[in-house]
Coordinates of C-alpha atoms and ligand atoms in Angstrom, one line a residue:
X241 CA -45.0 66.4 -22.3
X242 CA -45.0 65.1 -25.7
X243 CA -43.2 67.9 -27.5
X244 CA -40.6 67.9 -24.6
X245 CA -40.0 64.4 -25.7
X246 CA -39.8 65.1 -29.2
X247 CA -37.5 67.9 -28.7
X248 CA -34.9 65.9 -27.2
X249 CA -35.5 62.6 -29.2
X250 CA -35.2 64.7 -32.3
X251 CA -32.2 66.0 -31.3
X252 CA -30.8 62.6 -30.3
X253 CA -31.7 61.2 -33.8
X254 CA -34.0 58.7 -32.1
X255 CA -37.5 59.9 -33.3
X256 CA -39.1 56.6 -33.9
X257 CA -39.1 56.1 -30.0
X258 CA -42.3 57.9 -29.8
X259 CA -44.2 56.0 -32.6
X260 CA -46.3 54.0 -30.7
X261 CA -47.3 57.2 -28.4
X262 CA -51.0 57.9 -29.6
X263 CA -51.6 54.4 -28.2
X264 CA -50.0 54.9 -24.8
X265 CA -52.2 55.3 -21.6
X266 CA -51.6 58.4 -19.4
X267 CA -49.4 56.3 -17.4
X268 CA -47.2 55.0 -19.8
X269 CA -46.6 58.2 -21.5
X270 CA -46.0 60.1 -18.2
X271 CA -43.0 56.7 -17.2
X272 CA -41.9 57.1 -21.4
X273 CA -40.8 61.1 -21.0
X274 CA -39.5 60.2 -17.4
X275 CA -36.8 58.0 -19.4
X276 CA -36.3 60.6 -22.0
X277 CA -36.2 63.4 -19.8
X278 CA -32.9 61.8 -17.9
X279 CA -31.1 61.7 -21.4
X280 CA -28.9 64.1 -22.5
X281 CA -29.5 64.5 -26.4
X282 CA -26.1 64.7 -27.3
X283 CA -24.8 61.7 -25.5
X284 CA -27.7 59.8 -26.7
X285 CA -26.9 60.6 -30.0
X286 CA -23.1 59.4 -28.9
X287 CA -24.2 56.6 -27.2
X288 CA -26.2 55.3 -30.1
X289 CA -23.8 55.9 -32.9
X290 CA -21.1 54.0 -30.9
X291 CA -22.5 50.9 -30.2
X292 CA -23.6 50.7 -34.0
X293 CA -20.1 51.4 -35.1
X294 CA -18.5 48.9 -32.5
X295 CA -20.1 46.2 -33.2
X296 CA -18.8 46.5 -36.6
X297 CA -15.3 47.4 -35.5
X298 CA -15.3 44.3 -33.6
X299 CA -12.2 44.0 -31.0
X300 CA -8.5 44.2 -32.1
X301 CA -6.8 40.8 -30.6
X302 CA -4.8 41.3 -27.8
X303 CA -2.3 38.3 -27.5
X304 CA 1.0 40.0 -29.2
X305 CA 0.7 42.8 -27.0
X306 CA 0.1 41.2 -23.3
X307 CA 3.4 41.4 -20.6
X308 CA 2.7 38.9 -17.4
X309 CA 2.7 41.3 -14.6
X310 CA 6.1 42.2 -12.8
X311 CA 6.9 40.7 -9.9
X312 CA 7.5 43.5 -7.8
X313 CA 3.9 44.8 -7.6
X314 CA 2.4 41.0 -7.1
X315 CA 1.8 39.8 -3.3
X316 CA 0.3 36.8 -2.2
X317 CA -1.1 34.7 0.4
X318 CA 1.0 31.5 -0.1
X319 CA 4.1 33.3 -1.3
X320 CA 4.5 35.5 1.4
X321 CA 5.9 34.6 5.5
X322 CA 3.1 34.1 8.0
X323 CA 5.0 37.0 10.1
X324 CA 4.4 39.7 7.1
X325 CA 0.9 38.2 6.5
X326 CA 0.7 39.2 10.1
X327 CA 2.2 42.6 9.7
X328 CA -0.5 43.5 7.0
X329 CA -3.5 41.9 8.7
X330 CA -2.3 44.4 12.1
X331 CA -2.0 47.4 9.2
X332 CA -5.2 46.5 7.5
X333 CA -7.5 47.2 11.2
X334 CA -5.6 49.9 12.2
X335 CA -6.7 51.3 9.0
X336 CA -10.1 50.0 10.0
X337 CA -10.2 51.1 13.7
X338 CA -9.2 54.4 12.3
X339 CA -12.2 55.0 9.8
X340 CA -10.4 55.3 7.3
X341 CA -12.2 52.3 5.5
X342 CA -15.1 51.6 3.9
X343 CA -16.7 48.9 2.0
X344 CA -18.6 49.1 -1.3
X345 CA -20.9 46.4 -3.2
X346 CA -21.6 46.3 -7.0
X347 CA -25.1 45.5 -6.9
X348 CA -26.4 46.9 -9.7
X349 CA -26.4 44.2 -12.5
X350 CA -29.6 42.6 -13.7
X351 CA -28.2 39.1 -12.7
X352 CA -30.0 37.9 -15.9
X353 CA -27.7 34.5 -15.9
X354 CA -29.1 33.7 -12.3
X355 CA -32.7 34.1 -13.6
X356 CA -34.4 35.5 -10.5
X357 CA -37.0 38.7 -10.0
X358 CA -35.3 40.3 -7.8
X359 CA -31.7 41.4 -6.7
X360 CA -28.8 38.7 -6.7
X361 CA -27.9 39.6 -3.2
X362 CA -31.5 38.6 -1.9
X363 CA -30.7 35.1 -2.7
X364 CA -30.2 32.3 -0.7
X365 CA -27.9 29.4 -2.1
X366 CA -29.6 26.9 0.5
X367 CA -27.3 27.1 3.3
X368 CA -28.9 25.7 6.7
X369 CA -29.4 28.8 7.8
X370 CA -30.6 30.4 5.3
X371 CA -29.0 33.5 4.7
X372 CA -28.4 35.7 1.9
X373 CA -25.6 37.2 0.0
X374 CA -27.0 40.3 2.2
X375 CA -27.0 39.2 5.1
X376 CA -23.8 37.2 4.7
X377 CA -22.1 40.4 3.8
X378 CA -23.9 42.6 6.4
X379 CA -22.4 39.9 9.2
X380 CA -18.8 39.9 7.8
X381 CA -19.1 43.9 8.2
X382 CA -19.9 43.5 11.5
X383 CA -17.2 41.5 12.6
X384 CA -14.5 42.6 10.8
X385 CA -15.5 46.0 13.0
X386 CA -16.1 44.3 15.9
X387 CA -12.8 42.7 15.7
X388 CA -10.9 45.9 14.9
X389 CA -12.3 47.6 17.7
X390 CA -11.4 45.0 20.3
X391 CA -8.0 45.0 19.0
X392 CA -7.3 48.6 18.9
X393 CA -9.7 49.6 21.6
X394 CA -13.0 52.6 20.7
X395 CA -15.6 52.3 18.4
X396 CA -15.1 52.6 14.8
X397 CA -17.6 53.0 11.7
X398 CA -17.4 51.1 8.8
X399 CA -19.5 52.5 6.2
X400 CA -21.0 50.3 3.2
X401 CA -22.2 52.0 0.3
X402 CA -24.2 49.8 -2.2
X403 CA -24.2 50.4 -5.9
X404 CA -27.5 49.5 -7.3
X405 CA -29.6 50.3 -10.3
X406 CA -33.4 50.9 -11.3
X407 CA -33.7 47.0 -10.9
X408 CA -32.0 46.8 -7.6
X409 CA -32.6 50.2 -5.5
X410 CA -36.3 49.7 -4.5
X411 CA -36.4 45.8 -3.5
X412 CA -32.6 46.3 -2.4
X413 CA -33.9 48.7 0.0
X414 CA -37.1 47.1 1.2
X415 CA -35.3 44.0 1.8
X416 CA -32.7 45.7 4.0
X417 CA -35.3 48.0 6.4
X418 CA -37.6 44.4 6.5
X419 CA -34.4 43.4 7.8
X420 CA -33.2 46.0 9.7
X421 CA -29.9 46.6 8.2
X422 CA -28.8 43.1 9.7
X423 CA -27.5 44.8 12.8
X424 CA -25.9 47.2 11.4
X425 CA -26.8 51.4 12.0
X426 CA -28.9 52.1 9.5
X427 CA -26.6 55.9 8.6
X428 CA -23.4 53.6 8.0
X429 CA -25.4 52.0 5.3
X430 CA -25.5 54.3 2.0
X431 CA -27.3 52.9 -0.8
X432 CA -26.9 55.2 -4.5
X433 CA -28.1 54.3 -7.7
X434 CA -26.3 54.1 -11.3
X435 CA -27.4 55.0 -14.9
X436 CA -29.1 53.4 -17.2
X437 CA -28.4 53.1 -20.7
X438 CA -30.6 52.3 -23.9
X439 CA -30.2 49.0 -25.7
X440 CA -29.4 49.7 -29.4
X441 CA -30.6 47.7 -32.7
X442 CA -27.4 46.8 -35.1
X443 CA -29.2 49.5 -37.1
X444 CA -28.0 52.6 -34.4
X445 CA -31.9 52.7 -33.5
X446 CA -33.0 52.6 -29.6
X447 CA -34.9 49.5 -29.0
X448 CA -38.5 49.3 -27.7
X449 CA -39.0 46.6 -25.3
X450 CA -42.8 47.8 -24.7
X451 CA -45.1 50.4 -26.6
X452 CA -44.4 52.8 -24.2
X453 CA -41.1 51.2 -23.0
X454 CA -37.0 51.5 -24.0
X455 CA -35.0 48.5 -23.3
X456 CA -33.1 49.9 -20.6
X457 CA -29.7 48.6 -18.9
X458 CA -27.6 49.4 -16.0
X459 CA -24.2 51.1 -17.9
X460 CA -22.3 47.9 -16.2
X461 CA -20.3 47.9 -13.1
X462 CA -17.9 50.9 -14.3
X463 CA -20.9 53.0 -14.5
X464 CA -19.6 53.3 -10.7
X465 CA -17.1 56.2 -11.4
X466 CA -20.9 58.6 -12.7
X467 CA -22.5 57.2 -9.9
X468 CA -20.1 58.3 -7.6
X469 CA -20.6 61.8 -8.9
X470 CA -23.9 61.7 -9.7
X471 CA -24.4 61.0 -5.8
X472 CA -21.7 63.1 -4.4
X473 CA -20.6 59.7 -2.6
X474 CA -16.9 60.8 -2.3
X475 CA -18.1 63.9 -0.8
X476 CA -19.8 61.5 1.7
X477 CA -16.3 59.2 2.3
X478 CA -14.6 62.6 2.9
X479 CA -16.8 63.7 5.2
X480 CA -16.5 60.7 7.1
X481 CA -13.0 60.7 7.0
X482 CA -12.7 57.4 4.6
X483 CA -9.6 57.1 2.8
X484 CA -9.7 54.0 1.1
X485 CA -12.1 52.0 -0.5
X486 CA -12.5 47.8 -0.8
X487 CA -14.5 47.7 -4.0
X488 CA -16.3 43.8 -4.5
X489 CA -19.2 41.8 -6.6
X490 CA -22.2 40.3 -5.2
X491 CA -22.4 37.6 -6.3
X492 CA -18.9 36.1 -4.4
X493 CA -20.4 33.9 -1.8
X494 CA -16.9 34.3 0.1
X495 CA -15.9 37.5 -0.7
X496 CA -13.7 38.9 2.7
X497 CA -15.3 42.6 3.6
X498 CA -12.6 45.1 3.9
X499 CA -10.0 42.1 4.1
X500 CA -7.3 43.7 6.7
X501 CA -4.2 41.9 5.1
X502 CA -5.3 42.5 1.7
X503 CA -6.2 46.3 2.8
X504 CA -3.0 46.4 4.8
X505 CA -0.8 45.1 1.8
X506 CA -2.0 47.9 -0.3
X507 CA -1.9 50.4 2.5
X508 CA 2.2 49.7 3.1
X509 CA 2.8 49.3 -0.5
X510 CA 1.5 52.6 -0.7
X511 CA -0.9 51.5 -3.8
X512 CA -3.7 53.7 -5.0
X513 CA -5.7 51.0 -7.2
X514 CA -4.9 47.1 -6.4
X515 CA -6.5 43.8 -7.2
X516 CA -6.7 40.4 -5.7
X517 CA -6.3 38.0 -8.3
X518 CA -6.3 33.8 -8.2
X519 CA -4.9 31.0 -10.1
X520 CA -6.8 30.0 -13.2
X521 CA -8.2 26.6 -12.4
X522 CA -7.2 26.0 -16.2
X523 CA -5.9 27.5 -18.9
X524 CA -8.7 28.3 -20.6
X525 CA -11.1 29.1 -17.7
X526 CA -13.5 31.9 -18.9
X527 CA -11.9 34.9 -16.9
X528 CA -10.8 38.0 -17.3
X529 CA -6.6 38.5 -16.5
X530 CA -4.8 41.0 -14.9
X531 CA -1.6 41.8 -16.8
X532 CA -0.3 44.6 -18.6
X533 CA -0.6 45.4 -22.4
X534 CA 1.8 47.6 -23.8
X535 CA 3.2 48.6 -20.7
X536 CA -0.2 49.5 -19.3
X537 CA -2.0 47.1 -16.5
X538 CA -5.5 46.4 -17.3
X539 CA -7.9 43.2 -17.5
X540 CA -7.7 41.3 -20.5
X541 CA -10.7 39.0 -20.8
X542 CA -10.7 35.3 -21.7
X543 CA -12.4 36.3 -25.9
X544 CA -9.5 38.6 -26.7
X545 CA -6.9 36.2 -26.4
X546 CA -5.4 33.5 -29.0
X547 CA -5.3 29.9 -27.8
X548 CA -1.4 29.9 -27.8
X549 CA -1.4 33.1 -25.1
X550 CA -3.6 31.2 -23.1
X551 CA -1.4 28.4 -22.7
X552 CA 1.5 30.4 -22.7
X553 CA 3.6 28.3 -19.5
X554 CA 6.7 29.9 -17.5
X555 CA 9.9 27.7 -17.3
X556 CA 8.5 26.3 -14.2
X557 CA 5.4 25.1 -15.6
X558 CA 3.2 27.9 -14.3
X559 CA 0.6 29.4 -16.8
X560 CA 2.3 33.0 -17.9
X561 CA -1.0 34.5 -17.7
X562 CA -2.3 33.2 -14.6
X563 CA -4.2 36.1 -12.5
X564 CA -7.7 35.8 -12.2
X565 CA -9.5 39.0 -11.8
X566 CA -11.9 38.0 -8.8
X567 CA -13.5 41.7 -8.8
X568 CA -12.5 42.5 -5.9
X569 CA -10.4 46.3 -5.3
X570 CA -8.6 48.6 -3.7
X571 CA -9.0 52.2 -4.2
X572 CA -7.4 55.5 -2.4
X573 CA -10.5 58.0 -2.3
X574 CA -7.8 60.1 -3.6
X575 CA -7.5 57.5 -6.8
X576 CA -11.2 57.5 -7.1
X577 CA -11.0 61.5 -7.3
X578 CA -8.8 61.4 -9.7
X579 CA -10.7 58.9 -12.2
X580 CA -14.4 60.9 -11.4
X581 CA -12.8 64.6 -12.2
X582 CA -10.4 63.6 -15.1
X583 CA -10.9 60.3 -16.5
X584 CA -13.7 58.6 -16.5
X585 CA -14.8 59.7 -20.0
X586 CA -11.7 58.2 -21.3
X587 CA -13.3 55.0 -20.2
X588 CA -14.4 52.8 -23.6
X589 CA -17.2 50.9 -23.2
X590 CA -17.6 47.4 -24.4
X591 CA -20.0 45.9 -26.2
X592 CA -22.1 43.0 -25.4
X593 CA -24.7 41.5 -28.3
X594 CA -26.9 40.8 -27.2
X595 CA -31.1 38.9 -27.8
X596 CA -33.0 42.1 -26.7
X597 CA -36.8 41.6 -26.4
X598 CA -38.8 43.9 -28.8
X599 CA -41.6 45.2 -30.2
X600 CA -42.0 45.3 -33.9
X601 CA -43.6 47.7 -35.9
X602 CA -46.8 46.5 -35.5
X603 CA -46.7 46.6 -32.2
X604 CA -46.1 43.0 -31.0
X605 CA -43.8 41.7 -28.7
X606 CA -41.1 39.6 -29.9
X607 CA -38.5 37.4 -28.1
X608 CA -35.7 37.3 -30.3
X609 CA -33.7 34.0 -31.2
X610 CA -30.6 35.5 -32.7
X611 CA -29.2 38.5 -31.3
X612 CA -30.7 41.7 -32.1
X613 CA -29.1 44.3 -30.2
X614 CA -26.2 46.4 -28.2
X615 CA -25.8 46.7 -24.8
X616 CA -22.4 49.0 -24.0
X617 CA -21.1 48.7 -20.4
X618 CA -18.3 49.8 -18.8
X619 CA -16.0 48.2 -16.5
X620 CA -14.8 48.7 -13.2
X621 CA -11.4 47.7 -13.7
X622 CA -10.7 49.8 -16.7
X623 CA -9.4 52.5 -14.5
X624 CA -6.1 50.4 -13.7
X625 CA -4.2 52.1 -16.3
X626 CA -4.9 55.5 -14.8
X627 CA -3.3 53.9 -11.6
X628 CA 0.6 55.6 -10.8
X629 CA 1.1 52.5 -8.1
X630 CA -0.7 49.5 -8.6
X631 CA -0.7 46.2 -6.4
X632 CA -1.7 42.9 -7.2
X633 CA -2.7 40.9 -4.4
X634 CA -3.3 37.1 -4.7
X635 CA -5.5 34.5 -2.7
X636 CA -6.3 31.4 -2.6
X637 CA -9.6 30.3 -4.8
X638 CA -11.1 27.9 -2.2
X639 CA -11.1 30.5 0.8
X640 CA -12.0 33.6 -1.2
X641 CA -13.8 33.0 -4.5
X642 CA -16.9 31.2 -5.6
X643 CA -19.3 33.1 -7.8
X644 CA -23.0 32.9 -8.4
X645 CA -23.5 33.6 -11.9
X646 CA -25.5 31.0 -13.3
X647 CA -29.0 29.2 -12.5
X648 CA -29.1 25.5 -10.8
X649 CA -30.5 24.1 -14.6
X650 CA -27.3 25.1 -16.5
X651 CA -26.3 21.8 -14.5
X652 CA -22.1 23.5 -15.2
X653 CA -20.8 26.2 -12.8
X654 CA -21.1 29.3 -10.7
X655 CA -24.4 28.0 -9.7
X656 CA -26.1 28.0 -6.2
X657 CA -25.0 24.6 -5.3
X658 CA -21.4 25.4 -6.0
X659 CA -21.4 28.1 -4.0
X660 CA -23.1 26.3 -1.3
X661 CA -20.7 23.8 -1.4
X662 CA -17.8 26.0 -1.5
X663 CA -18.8 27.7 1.7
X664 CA -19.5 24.7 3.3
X665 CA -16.1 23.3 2.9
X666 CA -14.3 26.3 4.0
X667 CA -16.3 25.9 7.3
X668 CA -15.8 22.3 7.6
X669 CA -12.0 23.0 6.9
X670 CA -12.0 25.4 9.8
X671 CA -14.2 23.7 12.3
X672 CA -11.7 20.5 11.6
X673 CA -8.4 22.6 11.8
X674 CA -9.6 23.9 15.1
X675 CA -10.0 20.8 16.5
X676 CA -13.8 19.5 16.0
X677 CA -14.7 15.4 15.7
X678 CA -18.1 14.7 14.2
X679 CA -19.9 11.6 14.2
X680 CA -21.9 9.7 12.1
X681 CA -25.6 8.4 13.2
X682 CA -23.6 5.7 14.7
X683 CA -21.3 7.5 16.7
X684 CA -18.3 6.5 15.1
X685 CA -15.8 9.6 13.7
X686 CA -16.5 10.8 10.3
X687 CA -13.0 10.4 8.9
X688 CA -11.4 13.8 7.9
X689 CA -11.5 14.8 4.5
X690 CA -8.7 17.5 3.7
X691 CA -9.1 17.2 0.0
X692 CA -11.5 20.0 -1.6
X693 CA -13.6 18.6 -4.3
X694 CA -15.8 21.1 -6.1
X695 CA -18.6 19.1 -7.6
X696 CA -18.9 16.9 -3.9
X697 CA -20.4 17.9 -0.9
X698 CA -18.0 18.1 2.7
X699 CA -18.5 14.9 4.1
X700 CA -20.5 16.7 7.0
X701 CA -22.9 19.5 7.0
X702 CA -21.3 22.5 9.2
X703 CA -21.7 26.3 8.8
X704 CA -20.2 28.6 11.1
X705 CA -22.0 32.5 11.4
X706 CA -19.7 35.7 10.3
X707 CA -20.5 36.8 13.5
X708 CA -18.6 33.9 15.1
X709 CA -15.3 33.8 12.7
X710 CA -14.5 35.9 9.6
X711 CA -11.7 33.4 8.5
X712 CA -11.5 30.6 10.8
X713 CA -9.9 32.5 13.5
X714 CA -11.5 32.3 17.0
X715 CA -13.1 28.8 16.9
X716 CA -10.7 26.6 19.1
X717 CA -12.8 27.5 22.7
X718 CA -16.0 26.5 21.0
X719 CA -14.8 23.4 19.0
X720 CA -11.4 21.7 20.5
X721 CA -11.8 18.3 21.3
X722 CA -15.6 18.2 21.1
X723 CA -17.9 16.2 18.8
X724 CA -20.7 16.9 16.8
X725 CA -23.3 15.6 14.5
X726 CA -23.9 16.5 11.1
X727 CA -25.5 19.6 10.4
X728 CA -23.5 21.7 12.6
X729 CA -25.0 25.5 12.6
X730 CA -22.8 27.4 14.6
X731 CA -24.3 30.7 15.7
X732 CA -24.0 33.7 18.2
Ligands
UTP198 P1 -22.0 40.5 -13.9 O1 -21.2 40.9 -15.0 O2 -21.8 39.1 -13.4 O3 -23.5 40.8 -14.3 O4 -21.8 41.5 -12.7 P2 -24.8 40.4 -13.5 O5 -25.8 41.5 -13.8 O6 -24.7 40.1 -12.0 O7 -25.3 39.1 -14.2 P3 -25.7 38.7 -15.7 O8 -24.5 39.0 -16.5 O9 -26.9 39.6 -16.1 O10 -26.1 37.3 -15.6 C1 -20.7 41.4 -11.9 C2 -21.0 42.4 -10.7 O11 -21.1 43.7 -11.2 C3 -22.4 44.2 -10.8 C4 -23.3 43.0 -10.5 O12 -24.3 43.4 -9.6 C5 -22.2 42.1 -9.9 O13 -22.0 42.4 -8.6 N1 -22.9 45.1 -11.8 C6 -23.1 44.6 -13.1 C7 -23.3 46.4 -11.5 O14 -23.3 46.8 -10.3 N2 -23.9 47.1 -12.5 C8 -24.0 46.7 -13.8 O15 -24.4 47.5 -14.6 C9 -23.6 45.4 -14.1

C-alpha cells in the first residue's frame, strides 16, 4: 500500500504527503492511499503547479474588453407580450410531456458560507411547514409533470439527476430514501458524484488537513462536464430519450424546475446553451454578468471589473452591464456532448485563496488566520463560449431568485431569513392576486401590501405547497373571495 502511494506521489512531485505515515493507524493509512490512488500523477503534478503559478499570475482586468450583450439573443419576462409568454410556456411542456426534459441540481459545494454539517439542500429556512430545499424542489418536479401531463394527456418522466460530491453523496442519499424520494419514483432520481481536488500551499505543496488526511475540495460546480463522463450520465439522458437539460443551484429558494417558458424560449430560439439572467439590484451588487468579451459570451464576475464598467449606464439610464447570472441553464444534450468529448479541458480553472486548515510539521493542527492556500474550481458557465446559439433569458428577481449563501449571524444577505421572506411574499402576492382577504385577530382585513420589501416580513404569514401552484397559477377555486387568518399553509 505504502509503496503504491509513493510511486504515484513521487511521480506527482508531492512526496511530503506521506510524512506523517509511520504514525498513521491502519485505518487512516488504508482512507490516505484511497485518496492517492484516485489521482492521476500527471494531473496532480498539473494541478499543483497551476494553482502555484496562478495565484502569482493574478487575473488580467476585464473592463476594456466587455460588450453588453446583443439584443437579439436576450428575451425576457417583462419585455416580451403575454400571448408569446404563452406560446413558450405551451412549447416548454410539450417538450416536457414529451420526455425530452430533464432537470439537474448542483449539489456538490461544501456550502462552507452557510456553516451547516450537512448538505445545503437538507436545510430548512423556517418556513411553516418546514420543508427543505429537497423537498421544495422534489414538489416543483412533481407538478410541473403533473401539469404537463394533464395538459397534453399520458404519463411523462422527468428525470432529476443530482450532482453531489464526497460531502454530499452519502447524507444526500440517506436523506432522500428516509424520505422516500418525496413522491417521486425512486429510478427518475439519478444521483452521481464529482471529483475532488487537493488544496495547494502558495508553495505548489498539497496541504495536509489531518496526519493521514489531504485537504480535499469538490473541483467547483464545472467539475459537472467530468462528472458527466465519469458517470456516463449522458449515456443515461440518451437512453431515456432526454434532449435538453435545465441546469440550477441549490441553494435558490425559488428556483422554477424545468421552467416551460424559459425551456420553451430556448427550444424555439433553437439555442443549445442559454441563461436566465436578472437585474442587478445595484451597480455594484457582488454578481457575476453575462456579457460578451471580445466577441465571446461568458460570465464576468463582480472582482474583475473597474468601478467605471460597473456603473457604466445606457442612454436610458439602464446599467450597461446589467444581467445577473442566477445559475440557472439550458443545455441541448447534444451541447453537453459536445463540451464532455472536446472541450472541457480547455476549461481554466479559477483560483480561490483561500484559509485552509493544516497540520504543521510537527504534526499539529492549525487554523489559519491569513490565507494559506489554493483551491482551483471550475465553473459551470465557462462553457458559454463554446456555445454556436446562445440565449439569454431574463426574469424577474422577486419571483425567481433568492439565494442561501450565507449563515443567519452575518446579520447581511442571502441568509435563511431572506430567503424565507422572499418565498413568503411571492405566496402572499399570489394568494392576494387570486383573490384571498385575511384578517387580523380582530377580524378586520389586513390591508394589502403590493410593495416587496426585502428586509420586512409579508404583512401575513401564507405559504402555498408546489404541489398546489408552481407559479401562482391554479389558486382562484381555493382562494376567491374567502378569508383567512394569518398563518395560512395551503397544502394538498
Ligand atoms: P457556491 O459557489 O455558492 O458554493 O455554489 P457552496 O459550496 O454552495 O458554498 P460556499 O461557497 O462553500 O459557502 C453554487 C452552487 O454550485 C454547487 C453548490 O452546491 C451550489 O448549488 N457546487 C459548488 C457544486 O455542485 N460543486 C462544487 O464543487 C461547488
Amino acid at each position: 500500500m505504502f509503496a503504491a502511494a509513493e510511486r504515484r506521489l513521487a511521480e506527482a512531485g508531492q512526496p511530503e504527503v506521506l510524512r506523517f505515515w509511520a504514525q498513521l493507524s491502519e485505518d487512516e493509512r488504508g482512507a490516505l492511499a484511497a485518496t492517492v490512488e484516485q489521482q492521476d500523477p500527471a494531473e496532480l503534478r498539473a494541478h499543483c503547479q497551476a494553482a502555484a503559478r496562478a495565484r502569482l499570475a493574478g487575473q488580467a482586468p476585464l473592463s476594456g474588453l466587455m460588450e453588453p450583450l446583443p439584443e437579439e439573443v436576450i428575451g425576457g419576462v417583462s419585455r416580451t407580450e403575454a400571448e408569446t409568454l404563452r406560446r413558450w410556456r405551451e412549447r416548454g411542456f410539450q417538450e416536457i410531456s414529451k420526455g425530452h426534459v430533464a432537470v439537474l441540481l448542483l449539489a456538490g459545494g461544501q456550502g462552507t458560507r452557510l456553516g451547516v454539517p450537512y448538505p445545503k439542500g437538507m436545510y430548512n429556512v423556517g418556513l411553516p411547514s418546514g420543508k427543505t430545499l429537497y423537498q421544495i424542489q422534489a414538489e416543483r418536479i412533481r407538478k410541473i409533470k403533473q401539469l404537463a401531463e394533464e395538459m397534453l394527456g399520458g404519463k411523462c418522466t422527468l428525470p432529476w439527476y443530482i450532482m453531489t460530491s464526497e460531502f454530499t453523496l452519502e447524507p444526500t442519499e440517506r436523506f432522500f430514501a428516509r424520505h422516500q424520494y418525496f413522491g417521486l419514483p425512486q429510478s427518475d432520481v439519478v444521483m452521481f458524484e464529482q471529483r475532488m481536488l487537493p488544496a495547494v500551499g502558495f508553495d505548489g505543496k498539497i496541504i495536509l488537513e489531518g496526519k493521514g488526511r489531504i485537504a480535499m475540495a469538490p473541483d467547483g460546480n464545472g467539475g459537472l462536464y467530468r462528472a458527466l463522463t465519469d458517470n456516463k450520465i449522458l449515456e443515461d439522458m440518451d437512453r431515456r430519450g432526454v434532449r435538453v437539460v435545465h441546469v440550477y443551484c441549490v441553494d435558490n429558494i425559488l428556483v422554477k424546475m424545468a421552467d416551460p417558458v424559459f425551456i420553451g424560449f430556448c427550444v424555439e430560439r433553437g439555442a443549445d446553451c442559454g441563461a436566465k439572467v436578472v437585474g442587478k439590484a445595484y451597480p455594484t451588487e457582488p454578481v457575476g454578468v453575462v456579457c460578451r468579451v471580445n466577441g465571446i459570451y461568458q460570465v464576468v464576475e463582480y472582482s474583475e471589473v473597474s468601478q467605471e464598467t460597473v456603473e457604466r449606464r445606457n442612454p436610458d439610464g439602464q446599467l450597461t452591464f446589467n444581467a445577473g447570472n442566477i445559475c440557472n441553464h439550458f443545455f441541448t444534450v447534444e451541447f453537453l456532448k459536445s463540451v464532455t468529448e472536446e472541450f472541457e479541458p480547455k476549461l481554466k480553472p479559477h483560483v480561490a485563496v483561500k484559509k485552509i486548515p493544516y497540520v504543521d510539521e510537527e504534526g499539529n493542527y492549525v487554523k489559519p488566520e491569513k490565507a494559506n492556500g489554493i483551491k482551483m474550481e471550475k465553473f459551470v458557465f465557462d462553457v458559454f463560449q463554446f456555445s454556436t446559439r446562445f440565449a439569454v433569458f431574463e426574469v424577474l428577481r422577486e419571483d425567481e431568485f433568492s439565494p442561501l449563501k450565507n449563515a443567519e449571524s452575518t446579520g447581511g444577505k442571502d441568509m435563511p431569513s431572506t430567503a424565507r421572506r422572499a418565498l413568503l411574499w411571492q405566496h402572499y402576492r399570489w394568494a392576494v392576486q387570486a383573490g384571498a382577504h385575511f384578517l387580523d385577530s380582530k377580524n378586520n382585513r389586513v390591508p394589502v401590501l403590493s410593495q416587496l420589501q426585502e428586509m420586512e416580513d409579508p404583512p401575513v404569514v401564507c405559504e402555498i405547497s408546489p404541489l398546489i401552484s408552481c407559479e401562482g397559477e391554479g389558486l382562484e377555486e381555493r382562494l376567491k373571495d374567502q378569508e383567512f387568518h394569518s398563518p395560512l399553509l395551503l397544502t394538498e
